[in-house]
Amino acid sequence: MALRKKLVIIGSGFAGFRLFKGISSADYDVTIISRRNHFLFTPLLTSTTVGTLEFRSITEPLRDSAGKKEVLVANVCSIDFPKKQVHVNIRTTQKAIRYDTLVIAVGAKTNTFSIPGVEEHCLFLKELADARSVRQKIVDCLEQAALPEQSDEEIRRLTNFVVIGGGPTGVEFAAELHDFLTQDLKRLYPSVAQFVQITLVEASPRILGSFSGELGEYATRLFRKRNIKLLTNSFVNEVTDSHVRLSGGESIACNLKVWTAGIAPRSLLTKLGITLDSSGHIVVDEYLKVPSLEHVYAMGDCAQIDGKPLPATAQVAQQQGKYLADSLTHLAHHRTLTPFAFKNLGMLAYLGNSRALAEIGPIHWKGFTAWIFWRSVYLTKLVSIKNKVLVLFDWFKAKIFGRDVSRF
C-alpha cells in the first residue's frame, strides 16, 4: 500500500473547514492549522452581539469533525516552499510542519484604510471574540447611561450606537441592535430608552450596494421608518474615544463604534514571497493552484482566480473548499480534474423585526416571507445537528424570555 501524502490546510474558515471535512483520511494524512480550535458560522455572528444567539450555538469544534485527521492550534509565522515546511508558533515553541500538498485558506482581516483612531477606538465583527467585545460594550454603555448622576448629554453620547459600513454585516448588526433596543430595552433600562439612537455611516450613495436598487431602497425606507439615522456618502476622517469625525465636518458623539467597512488580506501573505494581485490576494489559476509553486493551493478570501475575481463571501469559500476536496481526491486516484466554477446561490440580509431581503438571480424577495426563508436557509446550512438544535432553542428563548444582558 502506497504511503499517504501529507496534506496541510492553513485556516479553519468556510473554505478550510469544508476541505477538512470533505477530504478522506484514507487518501491523505491531513493536518489543519488554525489560530482557533473551532469553525465559526459567521453569517449568524451579528445575532450573538445582542444575545439573540449564544456564542457556542454557531461554533463547531474542529475535533468533532477530525476523525483520524490532526488538528493543530497554532499561529503560522512563515512558509518555506523549497523545503515544503510550514513554520508555526505554539505558545513559546516554534515547530516546522512538513507537507506534500499545502492549501492556504487564511481568510482576511478587517480593513481600517489607515484611518486615524479606527484600530484603537472601534470594535470589529470578524471573530467570536469581536462579537463578545461588542456585546459587553453595549451592556457597559447602557449600564453607565442608567447611572442616576448622568446628564442628558452624556446619556445621549453613551446610547448613540454608531455602525460604520452599510454592507450586509453593518446592516444586519444595526438590525439586530434595533431588535434588542425595541424589544428588550424598555424592560431592562427604562430610564434611558428615550435617548437611544442607532447611526449607520456608509461611504457609498446607498446601503447594501451589492443588492439590487429595489431591495436597497426597501432597506433604506425601513431603517428610516425605524428612526435609524442613515449617513450615506459620508467618509470617516478620524475616530476618537468619544467621537466619529466625518469628512463633511460633522462630529458624532458616541461611545460604541463598530467598524464593518471592508476587508483586507492578512499580513502573512506579504511574507510568503509569492505573486499577489494589486489588492494583496494570492493569485491562483482556475484549479485554485498557485502557478509558481508545486502542490500549493489557495482559496477563500485570501485568494483570487487570475482574471476572474469573485466576491469575498462564505458561499464562494465553501464552494471552493468542496471543489478542492473533490479535486485532491481525484488526484489521489489519478483522475482528470475540471476547473472551478462558482455557482451564485444568491444573497440574503436580515433587516430586523422579522423582515429580510433575498436576491436569488432574477427573484427579488423582501419582508416577512423573506425572513422565514432567511432563517430556514441558515438553519439548514449550520454544520451539525447540535448547532441546529441550539440555534432553534436560542431563537425560541429570546422570543419568549427576552435577551440576556448578563455581563461576565
Short mmCIF file of C-alpha atoms in Angstrom, two decimals:
data_model
loop_
_atom_site.label_atom_id
_atom_site.label_comp_id
_atom_site.label_asym_id
_atom_site.label_seq_id
_atom_site.Cartn_x
_atom_site.Cartn_y
_atom_site.Cartn_z
CA MET A 1 0.00 0.00 0.00
CA ALA A 2 1.40 3.41 -1.01
CA LEU A 3 2.10 5.91 1.70
CA ARG A 4 -0.47 8.67 2.02
CA LYS A 5 0.72 12.14 1.08
CA LYS A 6 0.79 14.79 3.79
CA LEU A 7 -1.91 17.46 3.25
CA VAL A 8 -1.65 20.60 5.36
CA ILE A 9 -4.55 23.09 5.45
CA ILE A 10 -3.95 26.55 6.91
CA GLY A 11 -7.16 28.15 8.14
CA SER A 12 -10.49 26.93 9.56
CA GLY A 13 -12.93 29.31 7.89
CA PHE A 14 -15.58 28.27 5.37
CA ALA A 15 -13.01 27.20 2.74
CA GLY A 16 -10.54 25.41 5.00
CA PHE A 17 -13.17 23.72 7.14
CA ARG A 18 -15.15 22.47 4.14
CA LEU A 19 -11.97 20.95 2.72
CA PHE A 20 -11.06 19.46 6.11
CA LYS A 21 -14.47 17.79 6.37
CA GLY A 22 -14.62 16.69 2.75
CA ILE A 23 -11.20 15.12 2.28
CA SER A 24 -10.78 11.46 3.26
CA SER A 25 -8.05 10.39 5.67
CA ALA A 26 -7.80 7.22 3.57
CA ASP A 27 -6.36 9.34 0.74
CA TYR A 28 -4.26 11.86 2.68
CA ASP A 29 -2.56 12.31 6.03
CA VAL A 30 -4.41 15.54 6.90
CA THR A 31 -3.43 18.33 9.31
CA ILE A 32 -5.36 21.56 9.73
CA ILE A 33 -3.54 24.52 11.32
CA SER A 34 -5.62 27.32 12.79
CA ARG A 35 -5.42 30.02 15.45
CA ARG A 36 -8.75 28.77 16.80
CA ASN A 37 -9.93 25.24 17.57
CA HIS A 38 -13.37 25.68 16.02
CA PHE A 39 -15.24 26.64 12.88
CA LEU A 40 -17.32 29.81 13.19
CA PHE A 41 -20.59 30.20 11.26
CA THR A 42 -20.09 33.92 10.54
CA PRO A 43 -23.44 34.62 8.78
CA LEU A 44 -25.10 34.50 12.21
CA LEU A 45 -22.31 36.26 14.13
CA THR A 46 -24.23 39.54 14.40
CA SER A 47 -27.04 37.72 16.24
CA THR A 48 -24.65 36.91 19.09
CA THR A 49 -23.79 40.57 19.72
CA VAL A 50 -27.14 41.25 21.41
CA GLY A 51 -27.90 37.82 22.86
CA THR A 52 -30.34 36.62 20.20
CA LEU A 53 -27.97 33.65 19.83
CA GLU A 54 -25.33 32.36 22.20
CA PHE A 55 -21.72 32.12 21.07
CA ARG A 56 -21.38 28.33 21.26
CA SER A 57 -24.50 27.85 19.15
CA ILE A 58 -22.66 28.96 15.99
CA THR A 59 -19.32 27.23 16.57
CA GLU A 60 -18.29 23.70 15.70
CA PRO A 61 -15.18 22.24 17.36
CA LEU A 62 -12.67 21.10 14.73
CA ARG A 63 -12.00 17.89 16.63
CA ASP A 64 -15.65 16.86 16.31
CA SER A 65 -15.02 16.55 12.56
CA ALA A 66 -11.44 15.31 12.76
CA GLY A 67 -11.67 11.53 12.97
CA LYS A 68 -8.15 10.40 12.10
CA LYS A 69 -7.13 13.88 10.91
CA GLU A 70 -4.88 16.11 13.01
CA VAL A 71 -5.86 19.49 14.46
CA LEU A 72 -3.03 21.87 15.34
CA VAL A 73 -3.93 25.11 17.14
CA ALA A 74 -1.04 27.43 16.29
CA ASN A 75 -0.03 30.66 14.55
CA VAL A 76 1.66 30.33 11.17
CA CYS A 77 4.70 32.62 11.06
CA SER A 78 6.25 31.61 7.71
CA ILE A 79 6.32 29.00 4.94
CA ASP A 80 9.48 27.52 3.43
CA PHE A 81 8.28 26.46 -0.01
CA PRO A 82 11.57 24.87 -1.23
CA LYS A 83 11.72 22.67 1.89
CA LYS A 84 7.93 22.18 1.95
CA GLN A 85 7.62 23.25 5.57
CA VAL A 86 5.14 25.43 7.45
CA HIS A 87 6.68 27.17 10.46
CA VAL A 88 4.28 27.69 13.35
CA ASN A 89 4.37 29.16 16.83
CA ILE A 90 2.71 27.05 19.52
CA ARG A 91 2.77 29.32 22.57
CA THR A 92 6.53 29.83 23.08
CA THR A 93 7.69 26.96 20.86
CA GLN A 94 8.38 27.09 17.12
CA LYS A 95 7.77 23.98 15.06
CA ALA A 96 8.14 23.02 11.39
CA ILE A 97 5.30 21.05 9.80
CA ARG A 98 6.21 19.10 6.66
CA TYR A 99 3.77 18.91 3.75
CA ASP A 100 3.43 17.28 0.35
CA THR A 101 0.40 19.36 -0.56
CA LEU A 102 -0.37 22.72 1.02
CA VAL A 103 -3.65 24.66 1.00
CA ILE A 104 -3.65 28.28 2.17
CA ALA A 105 -7.09 29.43 3.35
CA VAL A 106 -6.29 32.08 5.95
CA GLY A 107 -9.23 34.36 5.16
CA ALA A 108 -8.99 38.13 5.54
CA LYS A 109 -8.77 40.77 8.23
CA THR A 110 -10.79 43.95 8.76
CA ASN A 111 -9.66 46.83 6.54
CA THR A 112 -9.25 50.06 8.53
CA PHE A 113 -7.95 52.00 5.47
CA SER A 114 -5.30 53.51 7.81
CA ILE A 115 -7.88 55.98 9.14
CA PRO A 116 -6.64 57.52 12.40
CA GLY A 117 -8.21 56.03 15.51
CA VAL A 118 -10.08 53.14 13.91
CA GLU A 119 -7.76 50.44 15.22
CA GLU A 120 -7.68 51.96 18.71
CA HIS A 121 -11.30 53.01 19.23
CA CYS A 122 -13.53 50.82 17.04
CA LEU A 123 -14.75 47.28 17.56
CA PHE A 124 -14.92 44.83 14.67
CA LEU A 125 -17.09 41.85 13.68
CA LYS A 126 -14.86 39.14 12.24
CA GLU A 127 -14.29 36.72 15.11
CA LEU A 128 -16.17 35.36 18.11
CA ALA A 129 -14.02 37.50 20.41
CA ASP A 130 -15.14 40.57 18.43
CA ALA A 131 -18.81 39.74 18.95
CA ARG A 132 -18.22 39.17 22.65
CA SER A 133 -16.50 42.56 22.94
CA VAL A 134 -19.39 44.28 21.15
CA ARG A 135 -21.92 42.57 23.41
CA GLN A 136 -20.06 43.62 26.54
CA LYS A 137 -19.65 47.18 25.26
CA ILE A 138 -23.38 47.53 24.56
CA VAL A 139 -24.20 46.46 28.10
CA ASP A 140 -21.48 48.74 29.53
CA CYS A 141 -22.90 51.72 27.63
CA LEU A 142 -26.41 51.05 28.91
CA GLU A 143 -25.26 50.45 32.49
CA GLN A 144 -23.29 53.71 32.51
CA ALA A 145 -26.19 55.61 30.95
CA ALA A 146 -28.54 54.27 33.66
CA LEU A 147 -26.46 55.74 36.50
CA PRO A 148 -28.53 58.35 38.41
CA GLU A 149 -25.96 61.18 38.15
CA GLN A 150 -25.57 61.11 34.35
CA SER A 151 -26.52 64.25 32.41
CA ASP A 152 -28.86 64.02 29.41
CA GLU A 153 -25.96 64.96 27.10
CA GLU A 154 -23.79 62.13 28.42
CA ILE A 155 -26.68 59.64 28.22
CA ARG A 156 -27.18 60.59 24.56
CA ARG A 157 -23.49 60.03 23.84
CA LEU A 158 -23.45 56.68 25.64
CA THR A 159 -26.57 55.46 23.84
CA ASN A 160 -25.70 56.64 20.33
CA PHE A 161 -24.54 53.38 18.77
CA VAL A 162 -22.55 54.06 15.59
CA VAL A 163 -22.11 51.42 12.88
CA ILE A 164 -19.60 52.24 10.15
CA GLY A 165 -20.19 50.31 6.94
CA GLY A 166 -23.50 49.79 5.16
CA GLY A 167 -22.83 46.37 3.68
CA PRO A 168 -24.60 43.18 4.84
CA THR A 169 -22.63 42.89 8.11
CA GLY A 170 -23.20 46.50 9.14
CA VAL A 171 -26.88 46.42 8.18
CA GLU A 172 -27.52 43.11 9.93
CA PHE A 173 -25.78 44.31 13.09
CA ALA A 174 -27.84 47.52 13.08
CA ALA A 175 -30.97 45.38 12.59
CA GLU A 176 -30.10 43.05 15.49
CA LEU A 177 -29.31 46.05 17.67
CA HIS A 178 -32.63 47.66 16.77
CA ASP A 179 -34.47 44.44 17.69
CA PHE A 180 -32.78 44.40 21.09
CA LEU A 181 -33.45 48.08 21.75
CA THR A 182 -37.13 47.94 20.75
CA GLN A 183 -37.97 44.56 22.26
CA ASP A 184 -35.93 44.50 25.48
CA LEU A 185 -34.63 47.97 26.34
CA LYS A 186 -37.78 49.43 27.93
CA ARG A 187 -38.00 46.40 30.21
CA LEU A 188 -34.32 46.38 31.17
CA TYR A 189 -33.30 50.07 31.04
CA PRO A 190 -36.50 52.15 31.15
CA SER A 191 -34.71 55.35 32.18
CA VAL A 192 -32.54 55.53 29.02
CA ALA A 193 -34.88 54.10 26.37
CA GLN A 194 -35.96 57.52 25.09
CA PHE A 195 -32.36 58.58 24.38
CA VAL A 196 -31.17 55.63 22.30
CA GLN A 197 -30.06 56.26 18.70
CA ILE A 198 -28.54 53.97 16.03
CA THR A 199 -26.40 55.76 13.42
CA LEU A 200 -25.26 53.94 10.28
CA VAL A 201 -22.43 55.56 8.29
CA GLU A 202 -21.80 54.48 4.69
CA ALA A 203 -19.35 55.96 2.17
CA SER A 204 -21.42 54.89 -0.87
CA PRO A 205 -24.62 56.58 -2.07
CA ARG A 206 -26.77 53.84 -0.52
CA ILE A 207 -26.63 50.92 1.88
CA LEU A 208 -26.45 47.31 0.66
CA GLY A 209 -24.82 48.28 -2.61
CA SER A 210 -24.34 44.62 -3.60
CA PHE A 211 -28.13 44.15 -3.71
CA SER A 212 -30.45 45.45 -6.43
CA GLY A 213 -31.55 49.08 -6.23
CA GLU A 214 -35.10 47.99 -5.42
CA LEU A 215 -34.05 45.95 -2.38
CA GLY A 216 -31.56 48.57 -1.25
CA GLU A 217 -34.27 51.23 -1.34
CA TYR A 218 -36.61 48.99 0.63
CA ALA A 219 -33.97 48.58 3.35
CA THR A 220 -33.38 52.34 3.39
CA ARG A 221 -37.08 53.12 3.79
CA LEU A 222 -37.44 50.52 6.53
CA PHE A 223 -34.47 51.85 8.51
CA ARG A 224 -35.60 55.46 8.24
CA LYS A 225 -39.10 54.50 9.34
CA ARG A 226 -37.50 52.98 12.47
CA ASN A 227 -35.53 56.19 13.13
CA ILE A 228 -32.20 54.58 12.35
CA LYS A 229 -30.07 57.52 11.22
CA LEU A 230 -28.52 56.84 7.81
CA LEU A 231 -25.50 58.90 6.75
CA THR A 232 -24.68 57.90 3.16
CA ASN A 233 -21.94 59.49 1.04
CA SER A 234 -20.16 60.00 4.36
CA PHE A 235 -16.47 59.27 4.81
CA VAL A 236 -14.86 58.80 8.21
CA ASN A 237 -11.83 61.04 8.72
CA GLU A 238 -10.98 60.15 12.30
CA VAL A 239 -12.25 58.16 15.27
CA THR A 240 -11.57 59.21 18.85
CA ASP A 241 -12.61 57.74 22.18
CA SER A 242 -15.78 59.85 22.23
CA HIS A 243 -16.46 60.92 18.62
CA VAL A 244 -16.56 59.84 14.97
CA ARG A 245 -15.47 62.72 12.70
CA LEU A 246 -16.72 62.76 9.12
CA SER A 247 -15.21 64.35 6.03
CA GLY A 248 -18.08 66.84 5.78
CA GLY A 249 -17.17 68.29 9.16
CA GLU A 250 -19.83 66.52 11.21
CA SER A 251 -18.73 65.08 14.54
CA ILE A 252 -20.83 62.28 16.06
CA ALA A 253 -20.69 61.99 19.85
CA CYS A 254 -20.82 58.31 20.78
CA ASN A 255 -19.25 55.56 22.85
CA LEU A 256 -19.79 52.35 20.86
CA LYS A 257 -18.26 52.38 17.36
CA VAL A 258 -18.50 49.16 15.32
CA TRP A 259 -16.43 49.10 12.12
CA THR A 260 -17.68 46.80 9.32
CA ALA A 261 -16.41 48.81 6.35
CA GLY A 262 -14.40 46.24 4.43
CA ILE A 263 -11.78 43.51 4.50
CA ALA A 264 -8.13 43.25 3.51
CA PRO A 265 -5.66 40.36 3.04
CA ARG A 266 -3.77 39.21 6.12
CA SER A 267 -0.20 40.38 6.64
CA LEU A 268 1.10 36.80 6.43
CA LEU A 269 0.61 36.85 2.65
CA THR A 270 3.19 39.61 2.13
CA LYS A 271 5.81 37.46 3.87
CA LEU A 272 5.41 34.47 1.57
CA GLY A 273 7.31 35.83 -1.43
CA ILE A 274 4.68 34.74 -3.95
CA THR A 275 2.69 36.64 -6.58
CA LEU A 276 -0.08 38.82 -5.17
CA ASP A 277 -2.59 40.92 -7.09
CA SER A 278 -2.97 44.69 -6.66
CA SER A 279 -5.23 44.15 -3.64
CA GLY A 280 -2.79 41.78 -1.94
CA HIS A 281 -4.54 38.47 -2.70
CA ILE A 282 -2.72 35.30 -3.74
CA VAL A 283 -3.15 34.79 -7.48
CA VAL A 284 -4.32 31.28 -8.38
CA ASP A 285 -5.31 29.54 -11.61
CA GLU A 286 -8.71 28.04 -12.44
CA TYR A 287 -7.80 24.93 -10.43
CA LEU A 288 -7.04 27.10 -7.33
CA LYS A 289 -3.36 26.25 -7.68
CA VAL A 290 -0.59 28.80 -7.12
CA PRO A 291 1.08 28.67 -10.56
CA SER A 292 4.65 29.31 -9.45
CA LEU A 293 4.67 26.62 -6.75
CA GLU A 294 4.40 22.86 -6.78
CA HIS A 295 1.41 21.33 -4.95
CA VAL A 296 0.38 24.62 -3.31
CA TYR A 297 -3.21 25.88 -3.46
CA ALA A 298 -5.04 28.91 -2.10
CA MET A 299 -8.73 29.67 -1.73
CA GLY A 300 -11.33 31.75 0.09
CA ASP A 301 -10.93 35.42 0.94
CA CYS A 302 -7.13 35.32 0.70
CA ALA A 303 -7.06 34.30 -2.99
CA GLN A 304 -8.37 35.43 -6.36
CA ILE A 305 -8.50 33.49 -9.62
CA ASP A 306 -6.39 35.26 -12.23
CA GLY A 307 -8.69 37.31 -14.45
CA LYS A 308 -11.88 36.01 -12.77
CA PRO A 309 -12.36 37.88 -9.48
CA LEU A 310 -15.06 36.57 -7.16
CA PRO A 311 -16.76 38.24 -4.18
CA ALA A 312 -15.37 37.57 -0.71
CA THR A 313 -18.39 35.64 0.57
CA ALA A 314 -18.97 32.49 2.57
CA GLN A 315 -20.62 30.72 -0.37
CA VAL A 316 -17.60 31.28 -2.62
CA ALA A 317 -15.26 29.97 0.08
CA GLN A 318 -17.45 26.96 0.83
CA GLN A 319 -17.78 26.01 -2.83
CA GLN A 320 -14.02 26.31 -3.27
CA GLY A 321 -13.44 24.09 -0.23
CA LYS A 322 -15.74 21.41 -1.63
CA TYR A 323 -14.18 21.71 -5.08
CA LEU A 324 -10.66 21.29 -3.74
CA ALA A 325 -11.67 18.31 -1.60
CA ASP A 326 -13.03 16.65 -4.75
CA SER A 327 -10.02 17.68 -6.85
CA LEU A 328 -7.44 16.39 -4.39
CA THR A 329 -9.37 13.13 -4.13
CA HIS A 330 -9.30 12.87 -7.94
CA LEU A 331 -5.54 13.50 -7.92
CA ALA A 332 -5.01 10.76 -5.34
CA HIS A 333 -6.83 8.35 -7.67
CA HIS A 334 -5.23 9.72 -10.88
CA ARG A 335 -8.48 11.11 -12.30
CA THR A 336 -8.92 14.09 -14.60
CA LEU A 337 -9.60 17.48 -13.00
CA THR A 338 -12.11 20.12 -14.07
CA PRO A 339 -11.71 23.87 -13.42
CA PHE A 340 -13.50 25.53 -10.52
CA ALA A 341 -16.86 27.06 -11.48
CA PHE A 342 -18.69 29.27 -8.99
CA LYS A 343 -22.46 28.91 -8.82
CA ASN A 344 -24.09 32.05 -7.41
CA LEU A 345 -26.80 30.92 -4.98
CA GLY A 346 -27.96 34.47 -4.24
CA MET A 347 -27.74 36.88 -1.30
CA LEU A 348 -29.62 37.26 1.97
CA ALA A 349 -29.73 40.04 4.55
CA TYR A 350 -31.65 40.41 7.81
CA LEU A 351 -33.32 43.80 8.36
CA GLY A 352 -34.75 43.33 11.85
CA ASN A 353 -38.29 42.96 13.22
CA SER A 354 -38.89 39.74 11.24
CA ARG A 355 -38.01 41.33 7.90
CA ALA A 356 -35.27 40.34 5.44
CA LEU A 357 -34.08 40.55 1.85
CA ALA A 358 -33.46 37.67 -0.56
CA GLU A 359 -31.97 38.08 -4.04
CA ILE A 360 -31.63 34.85 -5.99
CA GLY A 361 -30.92 35.58 -9.64
CA PRO A 362 -33.92 37.42 -11.08
CA ILE A 363 -36.04 36.64 -7.98
CA HIS A 364 -36.15 39.54 -5.51
CA TRP A 365 -37.88 38.90 -2.22
CA LYS A 366 -38.44 41.16 0.78
CA GLY A 367 -40.38 41.36 4.02
CA PHE A 368 -41.69 38.70 6.37
CA THR A 369 -41.64 35.77 3.93
CA ALA A 370 -38.04 36.61 3.03
CA TRP A 371 -37.24 36.50 6.76
CA ILE A 372 -38.74 32.99 7.03
CA PHE A 373 -36.60 31.99 4.05
CA TRP A 374 -33.51 33.66 5.61
CA ARG A 375 -33.91 31.71 8.83
CA SER A 376 -34.63 28.45 7.01
CA VAL A 377 -31.57 28.73 4.77
CA TYR A 378 -29.13 29.46 7.57
CA LEU A 379 -30.64 26.83 9.83
CA THR A 380 -30.11 24.17 7.16
CA LYS A 381 -26.56 25.38 6.45
CA LEU A 382 -25.39 25.08 10.05
CA VAL A 383 -22.77 22.36 10.33
CA SER A 384 -24.18 19.92 12.86
CA ILE A 385 -27.46 18.75 14.36
CA LYS A 386 -26.19 20.19 17.65
CA ASN A 387 -25.83 23.67 16.10
CA LYS A 388 -29.29 23.47 14.55
CA VAL A 389 -30.91 22.50 17.85
CA LEU A 390 -29.03 25.18 19.81
CA VAL A 391 -29.91 27.95 17.33
CA LEU A 392 -33.58 26.94 17.30
CA PHE A 393 -33.60 26.92 21.10
CA ASP A 394 -31.89 30.34 21.27
CA TRP A 395 -34.43 31.85 18.87
CA PHE A 396 -37.28 30.42 20.93
CA LYS A 397 -35.72 31.52 24.23
CA ALA A 398 -35.13 35.10 23.04
CA LYS A 399 -38.71 35.31 21.76
CA ILE A 400 -40.31 34.04 24.96
CA PHE A 401 -37.99 35.30 27.70
CA GLY A 402 -36.13 38.18 26.04
CA ARG A 403 -32.39 38.57 25.60
CA ASP A 404 -29.90 38.03 28.40
CA VAL A 405 -27.72 41.08 29.17
CA SER A 406 -25.65 39.47 31.91
CA ARG A 407 -22.03 40.56 31.73
CA PHE A 408 -19.36 38.00 32.61
#
